[in-house]
Amino acid sequence: MKCGHLQQSFVEYGKSVLQAPLRYIPCSCDCRLLVVAGIHGEEPETTFLLSRCLRNDNSHFNHIAIVLCANPDGVALGVRGNAHGVDLNRNFDTANWSSELVHCRSVLESQRDMVLSPGTSPASEPETKALVELIQKLGPKSILSIHAPIGCIDAPVETNLTRNLSKAFNLPYVADIGYKTPGSLGTWCSERNMECVTLELPRMALELLYQRYEKSFTSFLQQQDT
């Protein structure tokens, strides 16, 4: 019988705009990998798949810390940004942060028909500030940021992490996602010589994501923890 709830212990690392707790699952030893899901509220499948893997395996990692949902207000409201209408993945304090509005697609095939704010200034949002403080506290060797629905592994250079992800998800590696991402978590990490790999899940129903990737994703996480 599979577990229907998460048995891992959570630690609060901040509050959202609407005062929802920002929580993460700590690792028991040094942090080699930080996994971040749900930074875009319209990508709840990232949180779903990660949660299912953790529940089924009841994993307690030694070297992997996990943020199941970096944008709880966005997920609860069904919007991409946070409660201030800010795209959190354009709000990090980077050299290329831009005050220009962020144009997004409502569906993958559409034009960029939605508009969000990058924030009033770099790291203006409590969710961004809290995540940065958590990263600085944990000092992970690498960060895995989970998004959807493009279906690829995105990072500036190929590494063992990108190759293992590509194998686990049978998704192609790309060095460039094809559009600018000023103020992103990936850029923030690059400026600090920290590896950040983006896993873009393919567009797929939740149950199909689980059926297709639960075993391979769980196995991938276990391998990274050794």
CSV table of N, CA and C in Angstrom, one decimal, residues 151-159 162-163 166 171-176 197:
chain,number,residue,atom,x,y,z
A,151,GLY,N,9.6,20.3,-22.1
A,151,GLY,CA,10.1,19.0,-22.3
A,151,GLY,C,11.5,19.0,-22.8
A,152,CYS,N,12.4,19.4,-21.9
A,152,CYS,CA,13.9,19.3,-22.2
A,152,CYS,C,14.7,19.5,-20.9
A,153,ILE,N,16.0,19.3,-21.0
A,153,ILE,CA,16.9,19.6,-19.9
A,153,ILE,C,17.7,20.8,-20.3
A,154,ASP,N,17.6,21.9,-19.5
A,154,ASP,CA,18.3,23.1,-19.9
A,154,ASP,C,19.4,23.5,-18.9
A,155,ALA,N,20.6,23.8,-19.5
A,155,ALA,CA,21.7,24.2,-18.6
A,155,ALA,C,22.7,24.8,-19.6
A,156,PRO,N,23.6,25.7,-19.1
A,156,PRO,CA,24.6,26.3,-20.0
A,156,PRO,C,25.6,25.3,-20.6
A,157,VAL,N,25.9,24.2,-19.8
A,157,VAL,CA,26.9,23.2,-20.2
A,157,VAL,C,26.4,21.8,-19.8
A,158,GLU,N,26.8,20.8,-20.6
A,158,GLU,CA,26.4,19.5,-20.2
A,158,GLU,C,27.3,19.0,-19.0
A,159,THR,N,26.7,18.3,-18.1
A,159,THR,CA,27.4,17.8,-16.9
A,159,THR,C,26.9,16.4,-16.6
A,162,THR,N,23.1,16.9,-15.9
A,162,THR,CA,22.2,17.0,-17.1
A,162,THR,C,22.1,15.6,-17.8
A,163,ARG,N,23.2,14.9,-17.9
A,163,ARG,CA,23.2,13.6,-18.6
A,163,ARG,C,22.3,12.6,-17.8
A,166,SER,N,18.7,13.6,-18.4
A,166,SER,CA,18.2,13.3,-19.7
A,166,SER,C,17.9,11.8,-19.9
A,171,LEU,N,14.6,13.0,-22.2
A,171,LEU,CA,14.4,14.3,-22.7
A,171,LEU,C,15.7,14.9,-23.3
A,172,PRO,N,15.6,15.7,-24.3
A,172,PRO,CA,16.9,16.3,-24.9
A,172,PRO,C,17.5,17.3,-24.0
A,173,TYR,N,18.8,17.4,-24.1
A,173,TYR,CA,19.5,18.5,-23.5
A,173,TYR,C,19.6,19.7,-24.4
A,174,VAL,N,19.4,20.9,-23.9
A,174,VAL,CA,19.6,22.1,-24.7
A,174,VAL,C,20.4,23.1,-23.9
A,175,ALA,N,21.3,23.8,-24.6
A,175,ALA,CA,22.2,24.8,-23.9
A,175,ALA,C,21.5,26.1,-23.8
A,176,ASP,N,20.5,26.3,-24.6
A,176,ASP,CA,19.8,27.6,-24.6
A,176,ASP,C,18.3,27.3,-24.8
A,197,VAL,N,20.4,23.4,-13.1
A,197,VAL,CA,19.9,22.7,-14.2
A,197,VAL,C,18.4,22.9,-14.1
